[in-house]
GROMACS .gro file of C-alpha atoms in nm:
model
  438
    1MET     CA    1   0.814  -0.580  -1.612
    2ARG     CA    2   0.434  -0.564  -1.616
    3ILE     CA    3   0.220  -0.485  -1.316
    4LEU     CA    4   0.437  -0.696  -1.087
    5ARG     CA    5   0.664  -0.401  -1.033
    6SER     CA    6   0.372  -0.195  -0.909
    7LEU     CA    7   0.288  -0.463  -0.653
    8ALA     CA    8   0.633  -0.582  -0.549
    9ALA     CA    9   0.831  -0.260  -0.571
   10ARG     CA   10   0.782   0.015  -0.319
   11MET     CA   11   0.617   0.318  -0.475
   12ARG     CA   12   0.617   0.586  -0.214
   13GLY     CA   13   0.487   0.939  -0.241
   14ILE     CA   14   0.557   1.245  -0.036
   15ASP     CA   15   0.509   1.220   0.335
   16MET     CA   16   0.145   1.123   0.376
   17GLN     CA   17   0.240   0.965   0.710
   18ALA     CA   18   0.278   1.301   0.883
   19TRP     CA   19  -0.084   1.373   0.795
   20LEU     CA   20  -0.218   1.024   0.861
   21ARG     CA   21  -0.056   1.018   1.205
   22GLY     CA   22  -0.299   1.293   1.303
   23LEU     CA   23  -0.601   1.077   1.229
   24ASP     CA   24  -0.780   0.884   1.498
   25PHE     CA   25  -0.869   0.549   1.339
   26THR     CA   26  -1.107   0.471   1.625
   27ALA     CA   27  -1.332   0.775   1.593
   28PRO     CA   28  -1.544   0.928   1.314
   29THR     CA   29  -1.316   1.156   1.112
   30ARG     CA   30  -1.353   1.300   0.765
   31LEU     CA   31  -1.038   1.280   0.557
   32VAL     CA   32  -1.133   1.588   0.365
   33GLN     CA   33  -1.120   1.795   0.684
   34ASN     CA   34  -0.751   1.708   0.709
   35ALA     CA   35  -0.667   1.761   0.342
   36PRO     CA   36  -0.541   2.121   0.381
   37ARG     CA   37  -0.264   1.990   0.606
   38LEU     CA   38  -0.110   1.806   0.311
   39SER     CA   39  -0.043   2.126   0.123
   40ARG     CA   40   0.213   2.218   0.388
   41LEU     CA   41   0.400   1.886   0.385
   42PRO     CA   42   0.753   1.867   0.242
   43ARG     CA   43   0.791   1.681  -0.085
   44GLN     CA   44   1.049   1.408  -0.052
   45LEU     CA   45   1.155   1.080  -0.200
   46LEU     CA   46   1.053   0.785   0.011
   47ALA     CA   47   1.173   0.434  -0.071
   48GLY     CA   48   1.202   0.443  -0.442
   49ALA     CA   49   0.971   0.689  -0.610
   50CYS     CA   50   0.871   1.050  -0.615
   51CYS     CA   51   0.498   1.048  -0.672
   52VAL     CA   52   0.415   1.412  -0.736
   53PHE     CA   53   0.049   1.466  -0.660
   54THR     CA   54   0.016   1.835  -0.585
   55PHE     CA   55   0.078   1.948  -0.943
   56ALA     CA   56  -0.174   1.953  -1.224
   57ALA     CA   57  -0.034   2.102  -1.544
   58HIS     CA   58  -0.362   2.104  -1.736
   59ALA     CA   59  -0.723   1.994  -1.717
   60ALA     CA   60  -0.642   1.649  -1.859
   61CYS     CA   61  -0.435   1.560  -1.552
   62PRO     CA   62  -0.600   1.319  -1.307
   63PRO     CA   63  -0.694   1.459  -0.967
   64SER     CA   64  -0.424   1.462  -0.705
   65ALA     CA   65  -0.444   1.247  -0.393
   66ILE     CA   66  -0.555   1.554  -0.199
   67ALA     CA   67  -0.819   1.648  -0.455
   68SER     CA   68  -0.956   1.294  -0.457
   69LEU     CA   69  -1.049   1.338  -0.091
   70GLU     CA   70  -1.253   1.647  -0.168
   71LYS     CA   71  -1.506   1.478  -0.396
   72PRO     CA   72  -1.866   1.492  -0.270
   73GLY     CA   73  -1.931   1.207  -0.029
   74MET     CA   74  -1.566   1.111  -0.003
   75GLY     CA   75  -1.473   1.069   0.360
   76LEU     CA   76  -1.327   0.812   0.589
   77ARG     CA   77  -1.556   0.511   0.589
   78ASN     CA   78  -1.606   0.240   0.843
   79GLY     CA   79  -1.321   0.000   0.781
   80ILE     CA   80  -1.401  -0.326   0.605
   81ASP     CA   81  -1.170  -0.621   0.564
   82ARG     CA   82  -0.973  -0.629   0.241
   83GLY     CA   83  -0.670  -0.819   0.125
   84MET     CA   84  -0.554  -1.170   0.214
   85LEU     CA   85  -0.479  -1.276   0.571
   86TRP     CA   86  -0.342  -1.599   0.721
   87ARG     CA   87  -0.284  -1.688   1.087
   88ILE     CA   88   0.038  -1.878   1.155
   89GLU     CA   89   0.106  -2.056   1.486
   90LYS     CA   90   0.414  -2.210   1.637
   91ASP     CA   91   0.558  -2.253   1.987
   92GLY     CA   92   0.234  -2.133   2.143
   93ARG     CA   93   0.241  -1.794   1.967
   94ILE     CA   94   0.030  -1.655   1.686
   95SER     CA   95   0.165  -1.439   1.404
   96TRP     CA   96   0.004  -1.319   1.082
   97LEU     CA   97   0.072  -1.305   0.707
   98TYR     CA   98  -0.108  -1.021   0.531
   99GLY     CA   99  -0.094  -0.975   0.154
  100THR     CA  100  -0.102  -0.606   0.067
  101ILE     CA  101  -0.102  -0.383  -0.238
  102HIS     CA  102   0.122  -0.078  -0.266
  103ILE     CA  103  -0.149   0.151  -0.403
  104GLY     CA  104  -0.488   0.229  -0.256
  105ARG     CA  105  -0.797   0.444  -0.239
  106GLY     CA  106  -0.870   0.718   0.011
  107ASP     CA  107  -1.149   0.516   0.173
  108TRP     CA  108  -0.911   0.222   0.226
  109VAL     CA  109  -0.711   0.415   0.485
  110ARG     CA  110  -0.908   0.271   0.774
  111PRO     CA  111  -0.824  -0.102   0.814
  112GLY     CA  112  -1.107  -0.350   0.856
  113PRO     CA  113  -1.195  -0.494   1.199
  114THR     CA  114  -1.018  -0.827   1.144
  115ILE     CA  115  -0.700  -0.654   1.031
  116GLN     CA  116  -0.716  -0.403   1.316
  117LYS     CA  117  -0.758  -0.679   1.571
  118ALA     CA  118  -0.473  -0.890   1.433
  119LEU     CA  119  -0.242  -0.589   1.423
  120ALA     CA  120  -0.338  -0.489   1.777
  121GLN     CA  121  -0.262  -0.840   1.905
  122SER     CA  122   0.083  -0.842   1.743
  123ASP     CA  123   0.403  -0.716   1.902
  124THR     CA  124   0.573  -0.610   1.578
  125LEU     CA  125   0.478  -0.495   1.229
  126ALA     CA  126   0.709  -0.643   0.966
  127LEU     CA  127   0.720  -0.477   0.623
  128GLU     CA  128   0.932  -0.527   0.313
  129LEU     CA  129   1.085  -0.186   0.379
  130ASP     CA  130   1.032   0.083   0.639
  131SER     CA  131   0.996   0.398   0.433
  132ARG     CA  132   1.062   0.617   0.737
  133ASP     CA  133   1.403   0.463   0.792
  134GLU     CA  134   1.674   0.718   0.710
  135ALA     CA  135   1.904   0.466   0.545
  136THR     CA  136   1.622   0.342   0.323
  137ALA     CA  137   1.520   0.691   0.214
  138LYS     CA  138   1.882   0.784   0.145
  139THR     CA  139   1.947   0.475  -0.066
  140MET     CA  140   1.633   0.506  -0.273
  141SER     CA  141   1.673   0.880  -0.334
  142GLN     CA  142   2.043   0.858  -0.416
  143PRO     CA  143   2.111   1.024  -0.754
  144ALA     CA  144   2.217   0.783  -1.023
  145ASP     CA  145   2.558   0.788  -1.188
  146PRO     CA  146   2.533   1.057  -1.459
  147ASP     CA  147   2.725   0.835  -1.701
  148LEU     CA  148   2.477   0.552  -1.644
  149LEU     CA  149   2.186   0.787  -1.707
  150ALA     CA  150   2.347   0.910  -2.027
  151ARG     CA  151   2.399   0.556  -2.153
  152VAL     CA  152   2.062   0.407  -2.057
  153LEU     CA  153   1.840   0.709  -2.116
  154SER     CA  154   1.952   0.835  -2.452
  155GLY     CA  155   1.802   0.874  -2.797
  156GLU     CA  156   1.450   0.745  -2.854
  157ARG     CA  157   1.427   0.585  -2.509
  158ALA     CA  158   1.489   0.924  -2.346
  159ARG     CA  159   1.224   1.087  -2.566
  160ARG     CA  160   0.972   0.816  -2.479
  161LEU     CA  161   1.039   0.863  -2.108
  162GLU     CA  162   1.002   1.240  -2.142
  163ARG     CA  163   0.663   1.199  -2.312
  164GLN     CA  164   0.537   0.965  -2.041
  165THR     CA  165   0.662   1.198  -1.770
  166SER     CA  166   0.470   1.485  -1.928
  167GLU     CA  167   0.153   1.277  -1.970
  168ALA     CA  168   0.173   1.184  -1.601
  169CYS     CA  169   0.174   1.558  -1.517
  170VAL     CA  170   0.510   1.528  -1.344
  171PRO     CA  171   0.711   1.852  -1.373
  172PRO     CA  172   1.023   1.823  -1.592
  173GLY     CA  173   1.333   1.724  -1.398
  174THR     CA  174   1.148   1.587  -1.095
  175LEU     CA  175   1.260   1.230  -1.158
  176SER     CA  176   1.557   1.290  -1.387
  177LYS     CA  177   1.833   1.217  -1.135
  178LEU     CA  178   1.692   0.887  -1.013
  179PRO     CA  179   1.813   0.553  -1.151
  180PRO     CA  180   1.630   0.476  -1.476
  181ILE     CA  181   1.437   0.185  -1.329
  182LEU     CA  182   1.303   0.402  -1.047
  183GLN     CA  183   1.192   0.670  -1.290
  184VAL     CA  184   0.966   0.430  -1.481
  185THR     CA  185   0.856   0.262  -1.157
  186ALA     CA  186   0.739   0.599  -1.028
  187LEU     CA  187   0.543   0.662  -1.348
  188ALA     CA  188   0.389   0.315  -1.329
  189GLY     CA  189   0.261   0.401  -0.984
  190LEU     CA  190   0.073   0.702  -1.120
  191VAL     CA  191  -0.125   0.554  -1.409
  192ALA     CA  192  -0.418   0.437  -1.196
  193ARG     CA  193  -0.491   0.778  -1.043
  194ALA     CA  194  -0.777   0.822  -1.289
  195ASP     CA  195  -0.938   0.521  -1.122
  196GLY     CA  196  -0.887   0.664  -0.773
  197LEU     CA  197  -0.580   0.452  -0.692
  198TYR     CA  198  -0.278   0.632  -0.546
  199PRO     CA  199   0.063   0.525  -0.412
  200GLU     CA  200   0.007   0.775  -0.130
  201PHE     CA  201  -0.272   0.551   0.001
  202GLY     CA  202  -0.067   0.231  -0.023
  203VAL     CA  203  -0.185  -0.030   0.227
  204ASP     CA  204   0.160  -0.086   0.376
  205GLU     CA  205   0.190   0.284   0.445
  206THR     CA  206  -0.141   0.311   0.627
  207LEU     CA  207  -0.055   0.006   0.838
  208ALA     CA  208   0.274   0.169   0.932
  209VAL     CA  209   0.088   0.482   1.043
  210SER     CA  210  -0.148   0.274   1.257
  211ALA     CA  211   0.147   0.091   1.414
  212ARG     CA  212   0.331   0.414   1.492
  213ASN     CA  213   0.018   0.568   1.642
  214SER     CA  214   0.014   0.278   1.890
  215ASN     CA  215   0.394   0.280   1.945
  216LYS     CA  216   0.430  -0.061   1.783
  217PRO     CA  217   0.781  -0.141   1.649
  218ILE     CA  218   0.827  -0.170   1.272
  219VAL     CA  219   1.088  -0.404   1.128
  220ALA     CA  220   1.207  -0.415   0.766
  221LEU     CA  221   1.243  -0.763   0.620
  222GLU     CA  222   1.464  -0.640   0.334
  223SER     CA  223   1.703  -0.357   0.257
  224ALA     CA  224   1.663  -0.087  -0.004
  225ALA     CA  225   1.982  -0.203  -0.176
  226GLU     CA  226   1.839  -0.553  -0.209
  227GLN     CA  227   1.520  -0.425  -0.369
  228LEU     CA  228   1.711  -0.207  -0.614
  229LYS     CA  229   1.917  -0.506  -0.724
  230VAL     CA  230   1.600  -0.709  -0.775
  231LEU     CA  231   1.450  -0.439  -0.997
  232THR     CA  232   1.757  -0.384  -1.213
  233GLY     CA  233   1.864  -0.747  -1.239
  234GLY     CA  234   2.213  -0.641  -1.140
  235THR     CA  235   2.326  -0.540  -1.490
  236GLU     CA  236   2.293  -0.229  -1.703
  237ALA     CA  237   2.159  -0.428  -1.996
  238GLU     CA  238   1.887  -0.587  -1.782
  239GLU     CA  239   1.786  -0.247  -1.644
  240ALA     CA  240   1.758  -0.105  -1.996
  241GLU     CA  241   1.542  -0.400  -2.098
  242GLN     CA  242   1.310  -0.344  -1.800
  243VAL     CA  243   1.284   0.028  -1.880
  244ASP     CA  244   1.180  -0.054  -2.238
  245ALA     CA  245   0.919  -0.302  -2.115
  246ALA     CA  246   0.777  -0.045  -1.874
  247LEU     CA  247   0.757   0.220  -2.146
  248ASP     CA  248   0.577  -0.028  -2.372
  249GLU     CA  249   0.314  -0.082  -2.105
  250LEU     CA  250   0.274   0.287  -2.030
  251GLU     CA  251   0.235   0.373  -2.399
  252SER     CA  252  -0.012   0.093  -2.472
  253GLY     CA  253  -0.242   0.192  -2.185
  254LYS     CA  254  -0.270  -0.170  -2.070
  255LEU     CA  255  -0.101  -0.105  -1.738
  256ARG     CA  256  -0.388   0.105  -1.605
  257GLY     CA  257  -0.641  -0.172  -1.664
  258GLN     CA  258  -0.411  -0.432  -1.510
  259MET     CA  259  -0.362  -0.225  -1.197
  260LYS     CA  260  -0.735  -0.167  -1.156
  261GLU     CA  261  -0.804  -0.539  -1.196
  262LEU     CA  262  -0.536  -0.627  -0.941
  263ALA     CA  263  -0.671  -0.369  -0.696
  264ASP     CA  264  -1.024  -0.506  -0.732
  265VAL     CA  265  -0.904  -0.864  -0.677
  266TRP     CA  266  -0.715  -0.756  -0.366
  267ALA     CA  267  -1.004  -0.550  -0.230
  268ARG     CA  268  -1.244  -0.842  -0.234
  269SER     CA  269  -0.990  -1.084  -0.082
  270ASP     CA  270  -1.009  -1.304  -0.391
  271ALA     CA  271  -0.710  -1.532  -0.331
  272ALA     CA  272  -0.832  -1.784  -0.590
  273ARG     CA  273  -0.832  -1.519  -0.864
  274LEU     CA  274  -0.495  -1.388  -0.753
  275THR     CA  275  -0.349  -1.738  -0.762
  276ARG     CA  276  -0.445  -1.752  -1.132
  277TYR     CA  277  -0.260  -1.426  -1.191
  278ALA     CA  278  -0.054  -1.569  -1.478
  279GLU     CA  279  -0.372  -1.640  -1.674
  280TRP     CA  280  -0.483  -1.276  -1.687
  281CYS     CA  281  -0.182  -1.055  -1.615
  282ASP     CA  282  -0.025  -1.087  -1.963
  283CYS     CA  283   0.308  -1.070  -1.782
  284LEU     CA  284   0.500  -1.391  -1.858
  285ASN     CA  285   0.530  -1.367  -2.235
  286THR     CA  286   0.905  -1.321  -2.269
  287PRO     CA  287   1.217  -1.465  -2.103
  288ALA     CA  288   1.284  -1.122  -1.951
  289GLU     CA  289   0.940  -1.112  -1.792
  290GLN     CA  290   0.982  -1.465  -1.659
  291ARG     CA  291   1.320  -1.375  -1.509
  292LEU     CA  292   1.168  -1.069  -1.345
  293MET     CA  293   0.885  -1.276  -1.198
  294LYS     CA  294   1.137  -1.516  -1.050
  295ARG     CA  295   1.349  -1.235  -0.903
  296LEU     CA  296   1.052  -1.048  -0.759
  297LEU     CA  297   0.882  -1.349  -0.600
  298ASP     CA  298   1.055  -1.688  -0.580
  299ASP     CA  299   1.401  -1.549  -0.514
  300ARG     CA  300   1.283  -1.312  -0.241
  301ASN     CA  301   1.030  -1.524  -0.058
  302PRO     CA  302   1.278  -1.746   0.132
  303GLY     CA  303   1.448  -1.436   0.272
  304LEU     CA  304   1.115  -1.288   0.376
  305ALA     CA  305   1.023  -1.619   0.542
  306ASP     CA  306   1.357  -1.624   0.724
  307GLY     CA  307   1.293  -1.280   0.869
  308ILE     CA  308   0.941  -1.364   0.983
  309GLU     CA  309   1.053  -1.692   1.140
  310ARG     CA  310   1.342  -1.519   1.317
  311LEU     CA  311   1.115  -1.255   1.470
  312HIS     CA  312   0.861  -1.517   1.578
  313ALA     CA  313   1.133  -1.741   1.727
  314GLY     CA  314   1.260  -1.441   1.923
  315GLY     CA  315   0.936  -1.437   2.119
  316LYS     CA  316   0.747  -1.184   1.909
  317SER     CA  317   0.400  -1.208   1.764
  318VAL     CA  318   0.452  -1.070   1.413
  319PHE     CA  319   0.211  -0.902   1.173
  320ALA     CA  320   0.397  -0.949   0.843
  321ALA     CA  321   0.254  -0.730   0.566
  322VAL     CA  322   0.408  -0.779   0.221
  323GLY     CA  323   0.286  -0.766  -0.140
  324ALA     CA  324   0.000  -1.009  -0.201
  325LEU     CA  325   0.177  -1.192  -0.485
  326HIS     CA  326   0.428  -1.315  -0.225
  327MET     CA  327   0.145  -1.525  -0.081
  328ILE     CA  328   0.055  -1.743  -0.379
  329GLY     CA  329   0.188  -2.065  -0.528
  330PRO     CA  330   0.422  -2.337  -0.397
  331GLN     CA  331   0.683  -2.074  -0.313
  332GLY     CA  332   0.434  -1.842  -0.145
  333LEU     CA  333   0.485  -1.743   0.216
  334PRO     CA  334   0.195  -1.949   0.360
  335THR     CA  335   0.345  -2.264   0.205
  336LEU     CA  336   0.700  -2.176   0.309
  337MET     CA  337   0.596  -2.105   0.668
  338ALA     CA  338   0.401  -2.433   0.684
  339ALA     CA  339   0.712  -2.618   0.567
  340ARG     CA  340   0.900  -2.457   0.857
  341GLY     CA  341   0.664  -2.609   1.110
  342PHE     CA  342   0.399  -2.338   1.140
  343THR     CA  343   0.032  -2.424   1.142
  344VAL     CA  344  -0.118  -2.200   0.875
  345THR     CA  345  -0.488  -2.110   0.880
  346PRO     CA  346  -0.659  -1.897   0.611
  347VAL     CA  347  -0.856  -1.609   0.763
  348LEU     CA  348  -0.934  -1.375   0.471
  349THR     CA  349  -0.888  -1.558   0.143
  350ASP     CA  350  -1.238  -1.586   0.000
  351ALA     CA  351  -1.400  -1.334  -0.234
  352GLN     CA  352  -1.651  -1.128  -0.041
  353ALA     CA  353  -1.927  -0.889  -0.139
  354GLN     CA  354  -1.820  -0.592   0.070
  355THR     CA  355  -1.994  -0.269   0.148
  356ALA     CA  356  -1.900   0.013   0.379
  357GLN     CA  357  -2.130   0.272   0.528
  358PRO     CA  358  -2.015   0.636   0.508
  359MET     CA  359  -1.921   0.770   0.846
  360PRO     CA  360  -2.133   1.065   0.961
  361ALA     CA  361  -1.973   1.405   0.939
  362LEU     CA  362  -1.843   1.552   1.259
  363ALA     CA  363  -2.066   1.817   1.413
  364ALA     CA  364  -1.953   2.169   1.336
  365PRO     CA  365  -1.762   2.321   1.628
  366SER     CA  366  -1.978   2.547   1.841
  367PRO     CA  367  -1.861   2.898   1.929
  368GLY     CA  368  -1.714   2.955   2.271
  369PRO     CA  369  -1.914   3.108   2.557
  370ARG     CA  370  -2.027   3.458   2.485
  371SER     CA  371  -2.197   3.723   2.697
  372ALA     CA  372  -2.552   3.838   2.641
  373ARG     CA  373  -2.422   4.179   2.535
  374GLY     CA  374  -2.157   4.266   2.282
  375GLY     CA  375  -2.082   3.904   2.189
  376LYS     CA  376  -1.751   3.884   2.384
  377ALA     CA  377  -1.658   3.592   2.601
  378VAL     CA  378  -1.719   3.651   2.968
  379LYS     CA  379  -1.400   3.626   3.171
  380GLY     CA  380  -1.392   3.318   3.387
  381GLN     CA  381  -1.717   3.183   3.246
  382ARG     CA  382  -1.714   2.830   3.102
  383GLY     CA  383  -1.996   2.666   2.913
  384GLN     CA  384  -2.032   2.297   2.861
  385LYS     CA  385  -1.849   2.151   2.563
  386GLY     CA  386  -2.032   2.241   2.245
  387ALA     CA  387  -2.290   2.453   2.432
  388ALA     CA  388  -2.384   2.813   2.365
  389VAL     CA  389  -2.426   3.033   2.670
  390ALA     CA  390  -2.785   3.139   2.721
  391LYS     CA  391  -2.892   3.490   2.801
  392GLY     CA  392  -2.897   3.422   3.172
  393GLY     CA  393  -2.533   3.305   3.163
  394LYS     CA  394  -2.611   2.935   3.207
  395GLY     CA  395  -2.474   2.686   2.960
  396ALA     CA  396  -2.722   2.492   2.751
  397LYS     CA  397  -2.694   2.116   2.724
  398SER     CA  398  -2.436   2.002   2.474
  399THR     CA  399  -2.530   1.826   2.156
  400LYS     CA  400  -2.332   1.511   2.079
  401ALA     CA  401  -2.238   1.401   1.732
  402ALA     CA  402  -2.413   1.091   1.603
  403PRO     CA  403  -2.215   0.772   1.663
  404ALA     CA  404  -2.044   0.603   1.370
  405GLN     CA  405  -2.245   0.342   1.191
  406LYS     CA  406  -2.113  -0.007   1.190
  407GLY     CA  407  -1.957  -0.143   0.873
  408GLY     CA  408  -2.129  -0.386   0.640
  409ALA     CA  409  -2.154  -0.749   0.735
  410LYS     CA  410  -1.856  -0.960   0.643
  411ALA     CA  411  -1.890  -1.304   0.495
  412PRO     CA  412  -1.740  -1.585   0.702
  413ALA     CA  413  -1.381  -1.654   0.615
  414LYS     CA  414  -1.325  -1.968   0.411
  415ALA     CA  415  -1.018  -2.156   0.309
  416ALA     CA  416  -0.881  -2.086  -0.037
  417PRO     CA  417  -0.991  -2.343  -0.295
  418ARG     CA  418  -0.761  -2.635  -0.343
  419GLY     CA  419  -0.592  -2.700  -0.668
  420ALA     CA  420  -0.576  -2.336  -0.779
  421ALA     CA  421  -0.301  -2.260  -1.026
  422SER     CA  422  -0.008  -2.041  -0.934
  423ALA     CA  423   0.151  -1.751  -1.116
  424ARG     CA  424   0.416  -1.994  -1.237
  425PRO     CA  425   0.380  -2.309  -1.452
  426ALA     CA  426   0.474  -2.532  -1.161
  427ALA     CA  427   0.201  -2.386  -0.942
  428HIS     CA  428  -0.010  -2.700  -0.943
  429THR     CA  429   0.255  -2.885  -0.743
  430THR     CA  430   0.257  -2.876  -0.363
  431ALA     CA  431   0.539  -2.898  -0.114
  432ALA     CA  432   0.571  -3.236   0.056
  433LYS     CA  433   0.445  -3.270   0.410
  434VAL     CA  434   0.320  -2.912   0.431
  435LYS     CA  435   0.107  -2.864   0.739
  436VAL     CA  436  -0.170  -2.621   0.637
  437ARG     CA  437  -0.497  -2.620   0.828
  438ARG     CA  438  -0.792  -2.580   0.594
   0.00000   0.00000   0.00000
């Protein structure tokens, strides 16, 4: 089970997209100014999990996603480049591979300049799943067979799940009708909230919002049914085993630290550290964990590569954004695409010391034109934007808000170090005749 599920599975919250669509990623905007809009959004299941973030049962509960935006100094920051990015070229066209993480911080909403440029130059955004697709939402929110729930979630296992649900400040019954594996997956996605990491700010989701704001098509590389089968292993016994493993991690408290470490590695584009994931994840200790690793990564990567290659061959420049662990090792997407004849060039793969300057607050809106007497607006009179009308009826000069500061300098992109180990024992091997530009 381990943290892999948090990275490879889709942990979606309620509809943050409706709020994010209202943000202008090219202009200074404070997220906290938009926070009240979230309180009016419908709560719904999106692609596999119900991440309830508007409830806080007691003071010990971590802040909600909305509340995290209201902390002093928390606002949209100038975007800086995070994550791992490769350029792939074939047949005179350029596409992109971007390793993401399915949780995020509020100040990660704005993509960095390199990511924004690559996305803007692409014709299509390709994701593992499109959470806004009706078929996807329906599949992932489909109630489980009551008999299955009774068999898998009974006795001590049911009591353990109930305790974890309560500790996560999720109201009783919120998750109870979902398949068992999705219930624990949802809880796994909530443990890092105390560290400011939320499924609602998942990188894939914010990229999807940016693409929709620019009317860019979004294509799913997998189906919801396929992902469910990967998580459960296809058998009831395997699903029960994965549920137990997830509960072990939640109860031990180790999962929170693992998720924070993974998020930090991703945020500084540390591909070398990510490639050594097996050395620090504590996630390949049992045959069940090894089988899950294989299902989540090696077994899925060829299908993801097929979809990317098909879109590219169809004349599209593709920005393919999938979980970062799909990018590492001899079965990682950069290696698979190189074996298919693509020239692969690392763009963001080197650990960087990154800083972002807070964006200046927007100027407070000025009152509309008012008369010298009585304070009422004069019919037919218009002042300049942001200007108060002087006593003589003439508009004063408007005051413009200060321009956004530029983000911190970014270190030059370097190729990932050679010889780094993979998340699997065979990671030190390389595919024959792989054409990767270093």
